[in-house]
Amino acid sequence: MSKITADVLLKEGLPKSIHLKDLKKLNLSKMHLEMKDIDPKLFSQMVNLDELDISHNTLSELPDNLGLHNLRILNFADNHVEDVTVLKQFPNLEEVIYEDNIYLTVSDNYKVFCLLPKLRRLNNKDITSLANHVRFVNHRELSNRVEAHWDSKFKDNLPDKPSSQKINAVAKDFIKSVVNNIKYGPSSLKEFVRWKVEIIARQLISSLSNNQKIDTHSLLQTTNEDTMSEQALGCSGKKRDSADDCTEGSPTKRTRIQHELQSIPLSPRKSNRLQNSPLSLTPIKRKQETSTQGTPSKSTETKSPKVALKSTPSKKQSNESSAKINGKQKLSLTPKIIQKALDNIEPLHFLQCHSKNNSCEDFKTQLWACAFEPILDSSSPKAVATCGGDSVCIIDCETGKVMKKYKVTGEEFFTLVWTTLTMIGKDEQKRKINVLAAGGKHGVVRIIHAKVSLCYGEIKAHKKAISIMCFSPKQDTFLFTGSYDKRIILWDIGVPDCDYNFRPSQLLTLDTTSVPLRMCLVPSCPDEFLVAACEDGCFAWDIRLDKKQGRRSYEVELNFPIYKEERKDNDFHVIDSLAFLNEDIIASKSVMQGSIYLWSWEKTLKTRKTKNVKKLDAVILAQMKWSSSETPYLVLSTSPERYCVFCGDEDGKIWIYDLDSCKADLQRGKLCSVVKEPTKILSWPILFSPKEKVEKTLINVVTVDPTMEYLVALTDINIVSIWKIK
């Protein structure tokens, strides 16, 4: 009689219930269970089971029909299991523990990586980066070798119209030859390689058979004995560490940067710690006068207020300022009151926190990128990361305090981006951490855990400068880096362990025809397409990792109207900025355009009649008036939550577009023939420093936090400006 009954399951399961379908967690460890004690019909009733512990038993195998499709965590450590392929019945597994099953080897680890697409932890270690490398990079390499083996030795053995018998005969020889002859990686992975190439070979034969029947059962017998013998030879009682090749990119100068690049050591490695930095420039007076301009769309432009600045405010002044700010009532925005909020924007802080040698006289350092830190805790301050010159700063928007500063002598940072990772601490507890990646002139990605003041690793991503980066919204460890080497590379940065060791892996290389300036993953399909604004146009790439090519050119080029200011012999123009307004609509602009386009990704892609078409005309839905500046690299941003677009110009003005009133029309794809005026234009205030009066500046980038409480603008003259949206 089986030891496991429904009553036993209900007793050991959580939450307590009288129905098996309600169980989420089940612990059956140390019950001396054997294979005969596991009843698939009984287990399949636990349709919502999330975690199963059957460790410290005597199971020689796992049933292949348990029906636990929602299982996320499985622990069968300290058993006698010999085969892991049965785990493919649990497609949603994220964590597996099978230590001390003496017959399982490192090859079984690699099999599990391929069988379980969502697996992130194996035997209490994060394997995200290694697993993705095996799933995509190793798979591509083995697929190429299998195809090359077919082309060179077996392709000519098939006639033009082969019979199914002939295909079966050739297939048997081909699979046996592939399994015995294709070598890859260390000898400890020999069993895995044989297993993997056999699967790939069968898929290849199936695709070449023109739907003619293949006797797959008989094909299986050709390699079954070999596989069993390899399992016998590979078993060991020792735990072994899996190995992986960390592939590095081969990636120059930002157009405004004149000096040559310097080479630095390869990585990853632990690096400099963050440094606290005093605040070097803040306003001591905030006053703003507004006047309404009589434009057709009722946009408003602020007059330049006079703001006195001090290079280093006293502690008393800082405390008074913070108390006053914290005492203000915060406004939670909804679409109905966005317009009212946009009418009440006032300058809050003006900082020189990227000064060379901490000099308050530095008005030459250019600031290039900023990004708000994701909110993990409601009690945490609203923080924004900024980069420019040789430093990265993290600033509390409310107080204007520079909380952290990371400096690399000789570096010039051009781009940064946040991601949130799930880290396992020494206490084995999961916790979410915000990680900041920053890159620049040296082509190195520096990975920073700001909360603990640690830059825990570096990736030598490119041989030339990194111009732009972005994380995948779906895969939190997937980082795209664009460079002056005219490449975009996808990295899996992995998750650090409790000692901050991590394993980065290169997954994909995209070739560009010029320097990528901005890039976004399509929100509706972030695993399929990446769109990039480049110096010679706008392009999109197919980034699906299940394709064979590990290096690809662009899928389509997106064309826009040519402007009269451009030379007629040019069939391109610089697209220097783009951002998604929602899952479909993209806001983009070009140098000398004088406007910002809103266009539909979905409608544009639908105009592609065949895959051979490489050029598509963007389906433009609306056009918004903007500065006719000839200055490149002025970055626009969007607030998808509030349906707003923001962009600075060469005169220090910030153009704001509230599109909530036309949201429905845009979502329906309705064309707008009238050029939209800005809702509001913020003018740069007159700033005073001890030795210089700043009346005008160039705004490189503008961004707002998701709740639209703060607006941050970076300048060409080493000033971070923070505005309060009341």
XYZ file of C-alpha atoms in Angstrom:
726
model
C 0.000 0.000 0.000
C 1.259 3.494 -0.869
C 2.480 5.643 1.986
C 0.993 8.737 0.338
C -2.762 9.199 0.566
C -4.983 12.223 0.162
C -5.097 12.608 3.935
C -1.302 12.655 4.136
C -1.073 15.307 1.424
C -3.668 17.500 3.158
C -1.851 17.100 6.475
C 1.587 18.025 5.108
C 0.389 20.695 2.697
C -0.216 24.425 3.064
C -2.479 26.301 3.315
C -4.637 23.986 5.370
C -7.645 22.834 3.383
C -9.956 19.904 2.729
C -9.304 20.082 -1.024
C -6.069 19.069 -2.753
C -6.549 21.761 -5.386
C -6.059 24.449 -2.717
C -2.570 23.349 -1.698
C 0.306 25.705 -2.597
C 3.189 24.134 -0.678
C 3.896 20.485 0.151
C 6.701 18.964 2.242
C 7.188 15.187 1.922
C 10.868 15.054 2.909
C 12.391 12.296 5.076
C 9.469 9.895 4.614
C 11.469 7.021 3.048
C 9.448 7.359 -0.139
C 10.019 5.084 -3.115
C 8.797 5.339 -6.680
C 5.734 3.189 -5.921
C 4.582 5.662 -3.267
C 4.067 8.505 -5.758
C 0.583 8.198 -7.275
C 0.300 10.447 -10.373
C -3.512 10.445 -10.237
C -3.412 11.771 -6.687
C -0.683 14.339 -7.331
C -2.388 15.663 -10.465
C -5.250 16.917 -8.298
C -2.942 19.529 -6.762
C -3.315 21.801 -9.770
C -2.182 24.925 -7.896
C 0.850 23.456 -6.145
C 3.697 25.968 -6.203
C 6.428 24.288 -4.135
C 7.204 20.580 -3.616
C 9.857 19.128 -1.299
C 10.531 15.387 -1.678
C 14.148 15.522 -0.511
C 15.919 12.910 1.654
C 13.977 9.920 0.331
C 14.932 6.860 -1.748
C 13.404 7.765 -5.101
C 15.217 6.231 -8.078
C 13.212 8.305 -10.567
C 10.341 10.762 -10.815
C 7.043 9.849 -12.492
C 6.651 11.553 -15.871
C 2.955 12.396 -15.544
C 2.440 14.202 -12.238
C 0.447 17.004 -13.865
C 1.916 19.763 -11.667
C 2.056 22.398 -14.395
C 2.181 25.373 -11.987
C 5.077 24.053 -9.926
C 7.803 26.698 -9.455
C 10.089 25.154 -6.811
C 11.116 21.488 -6.640
C 13.499 19.927 -4.129
C 14.464 16.273 -4.568
C 17.921 16.448 -3.004
C 19.468 13.326 -1.458
C 17.669 10.680 -3.511
C 18.863 8.175 -6.134
C 17.498 9.841 -9.270
C 19.463 9.070 -12.447
C 17.587 10.982 -15.157
C 16.566 14.666 -15.221
C 14.773 14.721 -18.586
C 11.532 13.952 -16.747
C 11.635 17.531 -15.420
C 10.389 18.854 -18.770
C 6.844 18.115 -17.506
C 7.254 21.162 -15.195
C 7.650 24.077 -17.669
C 7.238 26.765 -14.998
C 9.992 25.604 -12.663
C 12.154 28.501 -11.480
C 14.179 26.721 -8.807
C 15.369 23.112 -8.555
C 17.482 21.420 -5.886
C 18.881 17.931 -6.513
C 22.193 17.899 -4.670
C 23.447 14.547 -3.363
C 21.842 12.483 -6.114
C 25.130 10.712 -6.786
C 24.287 9.671 -10.345
C 23.665 13.227 -11.579
C 26.600 15.074 -13.163
C 27.404 18.460 -14.632
C 25.967 17.254 -17.944
C 22.623 16.848 -16.219
C 22.837 20.471 -15.085
C 23.180 21.549 -18.696
C 20.276 19.350 -19.747
C 18.104 21.014 -17.104
C 19.042 24.452 -18.458
C 17.644 23.411 -21.851
C 14.578 21.597 -20.534
C 13.382 24.353 -18.164
C 13.215 27.775 -19.879
C 12.248 29.654 -16.696
C 14.849 28.095 -14.391
C 16.824 30.729 -12.443
C 18.315 28.799 -9.514
C 19.865 25.330 -9.358
C 21.160 23.778 -6.146
C 20.878 27.095 -4.275
C 22.898 29.027 -6.866
C 21.746 31.590 -9.397
C 22.321 30.156 -12.862
C 20.474 32.764 -14.955
C 23.416 33.908 -17.045
C 24.980 30.457 -17.484
C 21.633 28.888 -18.374
C 20.893 31.536 -21.000
C 24.348 31.046 -22.466
C 23.667 27.310 -22.801
C 20.134 27.830 -24.161
C 21.122 30.320 -26.818
C 24.867 30.598 -27.485
C 25.781 26.939 -27.041
C 22.629 25.864 -28.857
C 23.502 28.057 -31.864
C 27.054 26.691 -32.000
C 25.946 23.067 -31.805
C 23.206 23.675 -34.383
C 25.759 25.144 -36.784
C 28.041 22.153 -36.303
C 25.212 19.678 -36.867
C 24.144 21.452 -40.063
C 27.737 21.631 -41.292
C 28.114 17.894 -40.629
C 24.976 17.217 -42.648
C 26.031 19.437 -45.562
C 29.515 17.966 -45.787
C 28.811 14.252 -45.308
C 25.128 13.357 -45.776
C 23.300 15.956 -47.851
C 24.303 14.378 -51.155
C 23.085 10.939 -50.014
C 19.449 11.981 -50.465
C 17.918 12.100 -53.975
C 15.692 15.029 -55.007
C 12.523 13.124 -54.114
C 13.520 10.610 -51.468
C 11.184 7.973 -50.144
C 10.454 7.808 -46.434
C 12.474 4.553 -46.285
C 15.498 6.287 -47.807
C 15.152 9.226 -45.394
C 14.964 6.839 -42.440
C 18.081 4.991 -43.584
C 20.112 8.187 -44.078
C 18.755 9.664 -40.848
C 19.935 6.699 -38.776
C 23.468 6.989 -40.135
C 23.436 10.771 -39.755
C 22.287 10.764 -36.125
C 24.778 8.081 -35.174
C 27.578 9.991 -36.906
C 26.610 13.288 -35.263
C 26.507 11.764 -31.782
C 29.895 10.090 -32.211
C 31.800 12.823 -34.050
C 30.708 16.291 -32.877
C 32.826 17.476 -29.971
C 32.275 20.646 -27.952
C 33.497 21.918 -24.613
C 35.285 20.006 -21.835
C 35.081 16.247 -21.487
C 32.806 16.616 -18.457
C 30.086 17.821 -20.870
C 30.475 14.935 -23.306
C 27.174 13.318 -22.307
C 25.313 16.620 -22.600
C 26.766 17.316 -26.053
C 25.753 13.864 -27.327
C 22.240 14.347 -25.941
C 21.878 17.848 -27.362
C 23.231 17.169 -30.861
C 20.958 14.142 -31.169
C 17.933 16.364 -30.498
C 19.165 18.963 -32.997
C 19.868 16.285 -35.607
C 16.355 14.878 -35.302
C 14.879 18.355 -35.703
C 17.017 18.919 -38.785
C 15.981 15.642 -40.387
C 12.347 16.405 -39.611
C 12.583 19.808 -41.306
C 14.276 18.291 -44.365
C 11.841 15.414 -44.756
C 9.172 17.482 -46.544
C 6.556 16.083 -44.180
C 7.380 12.473 -45.133
C 7.058 10.012 -42.287
C 10.182 9.127 -40.334
C 10.371 6.142 -38.054
C 11.501 8.094 -34.990
C 11.165 5.052 -32.742
C 13.730 3.114 -34.742
C 15.975 6.178 -34.911
C 15.919 6.382 -31.142
C 17.364 2.904 -30.854
C 20.472 3.877 -32.843
C 21.908 5.961 -30.015
C 20.169 4.582 -26.973
C 22.972 2.178 -26.052
C 25.609 4.865 -26.464
C 23.670 7.219 -24.207
C 23.266 4.609 -21.505
C 26.952 3.766 -21.559
C 27.843 7.456 -21.231
C 25.562 7.792 -18.222
C 27.304 4.860 -16.585
C 30.751 6.298 -17.252
C 29.785 9.804 -16.163
C 28.313 9.037 -12.720
C 30.215 10.210 -9.702
C 29.578 10.848 -6.026
C 31.337 14.220 -6.138
C 29.632 17.544 -6.703
C 31.080 19.307 -9.711
C 30.942 22.928 -10.774
C 29.647 23.659 -14.241
C 31.886 25.616 -16.589
C 31.106 28.312 -19.101
C 32.994 30.448 -21.551
C 32.384 34.123 -20.828
C 32.347 35.636 -24.273
C 33.338 39.255 -24.579
C 32.315 41.834 -27.114
C 34.578 43.528 -29.607
C 33.498 46.851 -29.651
C 34.587 55.668 -30.370
C 34.424 58.628 -29.637
C 31.230 60.508 -29.015
C 31.097 63.228 -31.650
C 31.694 65.901 -29.044
C 34.657 64.049 -27.535
C 38.025 64.717 -29.160
C 40.476 62.615 -27.167
C 41.446 59.042 -27.969
C 40.210 56.075 -25.963
C 42.339 54.209 -23.494
C 42.346 50.454 -23.054
C 41.550 49.020 -19.634
C 41.826 45.512 -18.156
C 39.271 42.892 -19.007
C 36.640 41.976 -16.447
C 34.383 41.147 -14.577
C 36.086 41.937 -11.335
C 35.288 43.749 -8.138
C 35.943 47.441 -8.359
C 35.866 50.858 -6.733
C 33.428 51.608 -3.974
C 31.062 54.533 -4.203
C 31.945 57.746 -2.489
C 29.728 60.186 -0.685
C 30.014 63.648 -2.210
C 29.057 67.055 -0.804
C 26.497 69.125 -2.644
C 28.243 71.798 -4.659
C 25.473 74.002 -6.050
C 21.878 74.558 -4.888
C 19.376 77.423 -5.156
C 18.653 79.532 -2.088
C 15.707 81.298 -3.672
C 12.956 79.892 -5.812
C 10.607 82.224 -7.598
C 8.889 81.823 -10.933
C 6.710 84.149 -12.956
C 4.567 82.761 -15.721
C 2.871 84.396 -18.661
C 0.479 82.830 -21.093
C 1.448 82.982 -24.731
C -1.406 83.331 -27.201
C -0.771 80.156 -29.200
C -3.609 78.234 -30.841
C -3.192 75.317 -28.449
C -3.045 77.536 -25.359
C 0.498 76.520 -24.556
C 2.316 78.551 -21.934
C 5.912 79.628 -21.665
C 7.537 80.650 -18.409
C 9.660 83.767 -18.117
C 13.156 83.300 -16.783
C 13.138 83.735 -12.995
C 16.263 84.956 -11.249
C 17.677 82.296 -8.969
C 20.620 82.977 -6.704
C 22.976 80.049 -6.201
C 25.561 79.099 -3.627
C 28.401 76.737 -4.303
C 28.150 74.953 -0.931
C 25.113 75.714 1.222
C 25.381 75.533 4.968
C 23.851 72.682 6.906
C 21.303 75.057 8.388
C 20.156 76.213 4.965
C 19.934 72.639 3.689
C 17.881 71.530 6.676
C 15.501 74.467 6.382
C 15.045 73.820 2.675
C 14.351 70.137 3.249
C 11.862 70.837 6.013
C 9.954 73.258 3.833
C 9.839 70.827 0.929
C 8.838 67.850 3.031
C 6.041 69.888 4.547
C 4.344 70.339 1.189
C 1.435 68.115 0.345
C 2.298 65.659 -2.431
C -0.123 65.405 -5.327
C -1.025 61.989 -6.745
C -1.606 62.639 -10.426
C -4.438 61.313 -12.540
C -5.007 62.130 -16.219
C -7.705 64.652 -15.267
C -5.324 66.817 -13.283
C -2.133 66.512 -15.325
C -2.815 69.844 -17.021
C -3.243 71.533 -13.651
C -0.002 69.974 -12.423
C 1.885 71.088 -15.527
C 0.794 74.652 -14.777
C 2.605 74.423 -11.439
C 6.200 73.461 -12.119
C 8.886 75.316 -10.210
C 12.683 74.988 -10.134
C 13.839 73.209 -6.993
C 17.576 72.405 -7.124
C 20.483 73.251 -9.434
C 23.554 71.119 -8.769
C 27.146 70.990 -9.992
C 27.804 67.493 -8.674
C 29.867 66.304 -11.678
C 32.503 69.033 -11.446
C 36.068 68.210 -12.344
C 38.125 68.200 -9.135
C 34.930 69.318 -7.319
C 35.418 72.820 -8.667
C 32.421 75.172 -8.481
C 33.903 76.988 -11.491
C 33.445 73.979 -13.782
C 30.815 74.929 -16.380
C 32.310 72.753 -19.126
C 31.565 69.155 -18.103
C 28.765 67.786 -20.262
C 26.015 65.720 -18.642
C 24.523 62.987 -20.790
C 22.026 60.695 -19.101
C 19.729 60.356 -16.105
C 17.307 57.707 -14.859
C 15.038 57.461 -11.825
C 15.702 54.591 -9.452
C 12.854 52.040 -9.346
C 10.807 52.248 -6.142
C 11.230 49.180 -3.913
C 10.158 50.710 -0.614
C 7.593 53.466 -0.130
C 9.813 54.988 2.560
C 12.764 55.355 0.176
C 13.460 58.822 -1.267
C 12.816 59.582 -4.919
C 16.321 59.197 -6.319
C 17.695 59.938 -9.769
C 21.017 58.739 -11.185
C 22.947 61.134 -13.434
C 26.165 60.761 -15.384
C 28.667 63.037 -17.067
C 32.408 63.565 -16.978
C 34.164 60.962 -14.870
C 31.364 60.408 -12.356
C 27.943 58.936 -11.684
C 25.787 60.573 -9.009
C 22.643 59.441 -7.208
C 20.583 62.379 -5.981
C 17.640 62.684 -3.607
C 15.213 64.799 -5.639
C 13.402 66.162 -2.601
C 16.407 67.454 -0.669
C 18.859 67.889 -3.528
C 21.422 65.853 -1.599
C 23.954 63.793 -3.540
C 23.570 60.485 -1.701
C 26.233 58.558 -3.619
C 28.981 59.405 -6.072
C 30.998 56.938 -8.124
C 34.092 58.255 -9.869
C 36.496 56.681 -12.370
C 39.508 58.800 -13.267
C 39.926 59.149 -17.031
C 36.443 57.795 -17.821
C 33.657 59.811 -19.431
C 30.215 58.384 -18.747
C 27.628 58.664 -21.522
C 24.797 56.400 -20.447
C 23.249 54.609 -17.479
C 20.218 52.453 -16.748
C 18.574 50.714 -13.766
C 17.292 47.172 -13.297
C 15.837 45.284 -10.321
C 17.295 41.860 -9.497
C 16.267 39.190 -7.010
C 19.302 38.341 -4.913
C 19.717 35.519 -2.382
C 21.453 36.638 0.793
C 23.655 34.620 3.134
C 20.539 33.871 5.154
C 19.055 32.205 2.016
C 16.312 34.854 1.932
C 15.304 36.427 -1.361
C 15.416 40.198 -1.620
C 15.072 42.639 -4.450
C 17.915 45.033 -5.164
C 18.277 47.916 -7.593
C 21.366 47.690 -9.770
C 22.732 50.536 -11.879
C 24.724 49.895 -15.059
C 26.847 52.767 -16.386
C 29.039 52.965 -19.484
C 31.059 55.434 -21.496
C 34.298 56.226 -23.277
C 36.238 53.124 -22.258
C 33.609 50.671 -23.516
C 33.219 49.163 -20.040
C 29.898 48.498 -18.316
C 30.225 49.122 -14.590
C 27.592 47.435 -12.424
C 26.758 49.229 -9.186
C 24.696 48.233 -6.166
C 24.223 51.757 -4.911
C 22.502 50.934 -1.617
C 25.625 49.214 -0.266
C 27.990 51.644 -2.030
C 29.612 48.969 -4.168
C 30.564 48.711 -7.819
C 30.684 44.936 -7.787
C 31.708 44.244 -11.355
C 32.794 45.394 -14.786
C 32.162 43.971 -18.247
C 34.509 44.885 -21.091
C 31.616 45.160 -23.499
C 33.127 47.027 -26.478
C 36.489 48.189 -27.792
C 35.055 51.644 -28.460
C 32.858 53.968 -26.436
C 29.405 52.897 -25.277
C 26.803 55.371 -26.515
C 23.565 53.939 -25.107
C 22.224 51.064 -22.995
C 18.851 49.617 -22.050
C 17.588 46.707 -19.962
C 14.855 44.363 -21.107
C 11.563 44.984 -19.254
C 10.873 41.243 -19.409
C 14.273 39.728 -18.607
C 15.776 41.742 -15.769
C 19.351 40.541 -16.435
C 19.303 41.223 -20.202
C 21.308 44.359 -21.036
C 21.672 45.841 -24.532
C 24.769 47.993 -25.103
C 25.198 50.208 -28.186
C 28.632 51.435 -29.189
C 30.697 53.547 -31.541
C 31.983 50.273 -32.980
C 28.593 50.145 -34.771
C 27.343 47.191 -32.804
C 24.580 46.529 -30.321
C 25.339 43.580 -28.027
C 22.935 41.722 -25.772
C 24.455 40.651 -22.465
C 23.067 38.571 -19.665
C 24.689 40.175 -16.616
C 23.419 37.449 -14.282
C 22.488 37.869 -10.621
C 25.264 38.303 -8.054
C 25.535 35.799 -5.218
C 25.816 36.847 -1.602
C 29.535 37.591 -2.128
C 28.775 39.615 -5.287
C 30.326 37.106 -7.638
C 28.555 37.124 -10.981
C 28.870 35.580 -14.439
C 28.103 37.753 -17.495
C 27.433 36.183 -20.869
C 27.194 37.572 -24.399
C 24.055 36.309 -26.147
C 23.636 38.272 -29.363
C 25.358 40.819 -31.622
C 23.448 43.267 -33.848
C 25.356 45.091 -36.574
C 24.450 48.732 -37.204
C 25.413 50.964 -40.116
C 26.265 53.893 -37.833
C 26.446 54.811 -34.158
C 23.271 53.915 -32.209
C 22.105 56.958 -30.254
C 18.900 55.745 -28.584
C 17.217 52.355 -28.479
C 14.028 50.815 -27.139
C 12.524 47.358 -26.966
C 9.014 47.214 -28.411
C 6.792 47.044 -25.264
C 4.220 44.693 -26.819
C 6.943 42.169 -27.775
C 10.178 42.976 -25.884
C 11.673 39.566 -26.723
C 11.210 40.041 -30.471
C 12.132 43.535 -31.682
C 14.527 46.333 -30.807
C 14.224 49.779 -32.422
C 17.209 52.137 -32.487
C 17.745 55.745 -33.520
C 21.105 55.976 -35.281
C 23.242 58.628 -36.911
C 22.043 57.571 -40.368
C 18.416 56.709 -39.655
C 16.048 54.514 -37.667
C 16.319 50.714 -37.730
C 14.699 47.641 -36.180
C 16.245 44.254 -35.411
C 14.772 40.835 -34.805
C 16.217 39.868 -31.417
C 14.546 36.496 -30.914
C 17.116 34.219 -29.332
C 15.669 31.037 -30.770
C 16.982 32.002 -34.214
C 20.227 30.438 -35.384
C 22.152 33.594 -36.204
C 24.159 34.871 -33.267
C 25.089 37.955 -35.279
C 22.533 39.837 -37.358
C 22.004 42.923 -39.467
C 18.901 45.066 -39.181
C 15.525 43.657 -40.160
C 13.996 46.879 -41.519
C 14.911 50.525 -41.974
C 12.213 53.040 -41.051
C 12.002 56.086 -43.317
C 10.674 59.546 -42.542
C 10.005 62.583 -44.744
C 13.104 64.412 -45.941
C 13.315 68.022 -44.861
C 14.113 70.984 -47.040
C 17.155 71.831 -44.930
C 18.760 68.524 -45.889
C 20.768 67.904 -49.000
C 18.724 66.298 -51.729
C 21.400 63.716 -52.481
C 21.050 62.292 -48.974
C 18.465 59.566 -48.517
C 18.854 59.599 -44.734
C 18.985 61.957 -41.800
C 20.143 61.724 -38.200
C 17.473 60.267 -35.910
C 18.887 61.292 -32.554
C 16.074 60.357 -30.173
C 13.077 58.074 -29.779
C 10.888 56.675 -26.988
C 7.656 54.708 -26.768
C 4.599 56.628 -25.589
C 2.589 53.426 -25.146
C 2.894 49.844 -26.398
C 2.591 50.985 -30.017
C 3.231 54.702 -30.511
C 6.788 56.011 -30.798
C 7.894 59.611 -30.377
C 11.012 60.438 -32.403
C 12.836 63.427 -33.818
C 15.604 64.286 -36.218
C 18.234 66.975 -36.400
C 16.833 70.155 -38.044
C 13.341 68.661 -38.120
C 11.683 71.397 -36.101
C 9.086 68.930 -34.840
C 8.570 65.615 -33.088
C 6.813 62.731 -34.841
C 4.330 60.365 -33.244
C 4.122 57.191 -35.314
C 2.710 53.687 -35.028
C 5.057 50.711 -34.824
C 2.282 48.206 -35.460
C 0.810 50.001 -38.485
C 4.272 50.551 -39.937
C 5.197 46.886 -39.602
C 1.925 45.842 -41.256
C 2.961 47.657 -44.449
C 5.736 45.096 -44.902
C 4.359 42.749 -47.534
C 7.272 40.283 -47.600
C 10.349 39.588 -45.504
C 12.509 40.735 -48.401
C 11.287 44.315 -47.918
C 13.989 46.157 -45.976
C 12.665 49.723 -46.067
C 9.364 50.889 -44.606
C 7.798 54.345 -44.456
C 6.827 55.142 -40.877
C 3.061 55.580 -40.455
C 2.988 59.032 -38.849
C -0.071 59.806 -36.733
C 0.794 63.280 -35.481
C 3.454 65.956 -35.540
C 4.339 68.246 -32.628
C 6.050 71.603 -32.978
C 9.547 71.763 -31.514
C 12.714 73.837 -31.839
C 14.368 73.978 -35.271
C 17.725 73.385 -33.582
C 20.671 72.070 -35.608
C 22.240 70.650 -32.438
C 22.194 66.820 -32.286
C 21.745 64.523 -29.303
C 18.987 66.486 -27.557
C 17.092 63.587 -26.038
C 13.323 63.455 -25.711
C 11.550 61.311 -23.128
C 8.017 60.131 -22.509
C 5.768 59.411 -19.560
C 3.647 56.452 -20.724
C 1.745 56.532 -17.440
C 0.685 60.168 -18.021
C 0.805 60.316 -21.833
C 3.274 63.191 -21.926
C 6.371 63.971 -23.999
C 9.306 66.114 -22.827
C 12.278 67.573 -24.705
C 14.858 70.278 -24.055
C 16.448 72.598 -26.607
C 19.597 74.619 -27.239
C 18.246 77.687 -25.378
C 17.579 75.940 -22.088
C 13.841 75.620 -22.688
C 11.909 72.479 -21.796
C 9.056 71.646 -24.166
C 6.178 69.712 -22.597
C 3.358 68.014 -24.508
C 0.283 66.724 -22.664
C -1.350 64.288 -25.089
C -4.087 62.977 -22.825
C -6.749 64.904 -24.781
C -5.880 63.054 -28.000
C -5.050 59.716 -26.357
C -8.121 57.941 -27.742
C -7.450 59.147 -31.306
C -3.812 58.063 -31.150
C -4.692 54.633 -29.803
C -7.182 54.152 -32.636
C -4.510 55.166 -35.133
C -6.395 58.261 -36.232
C -4.243 60.692 -38.203
C -3.928 64.299 -37.078
C -3.282 66.822 -39.867
C -2.630 69.798 -37.561
C 0.812 70.326 -36.040
C 0.342 70.201 -32.278
C 1.702 73.040 -30.182
C 3.456 72.344 -26.872
C 1.264 72.427 -23.785
C 3.915 74.322 -21.873
C 7.452 75.608 -22.345
C 9.654 76.041 -19.283
C 12.310 78.733 -19.636
C 15.740 78.385 -18.102
C 16.056 80.519 -14.958
C 18.844 83.063 -14.577
C 21.384 81.457 -12.262
C 24.011 83.193 -10.176
C 27.213 81.627 -8.952
C 30.017 83.390 -7.095
C 31.930 84.057 -10.338
C 29.532 83.510 -13.193
C 25.998 84.319 -14.334
C 24.268 81.506 -16.232
C 21.457 82.818 -18.431
C 21.393 80.196 -21.146
C 22.321 76.572 -21.609
C 21.748 73.549 -23.793
C 19.451 70.858 -22.356
C 20.844 67.438 -23.276
C 18.145 65.299 -21.713
C 14.879 65.673 -19.779
C 13.075 62.966 -17.828
C 10.314 62.671 -15.214
C 9.612 60.052 -12.576
C 6.666 57.667 -13.189
C 4.381 59.547 -10.789
C 5.334 62.911 -12.298
C 6.455 64.534 -9.068
C 9.862 65.590 -10.334
C 11.351 66.659 -13.633
C 15.112 66.429 -14.113
C 17.054 68.154 -16.903
C 20.777 67.776 -17.638
C 22.804 70.467 -19.357
C 25.942 70.982 -21.397
C 27.409 73.183 -18.651
C 27.597 70.754 -15.720
C 24.265 71.628 -14.123
C 21.650 69.131 -12.968
C 18.326 70.914 -12.645
C 15.485 69.398 -10.625
C 11.969 70.809 -10.947
C 8.996 70.145 -8.684
C 5.661 69.286 -10.317
C 3.133 70.361 -7.695
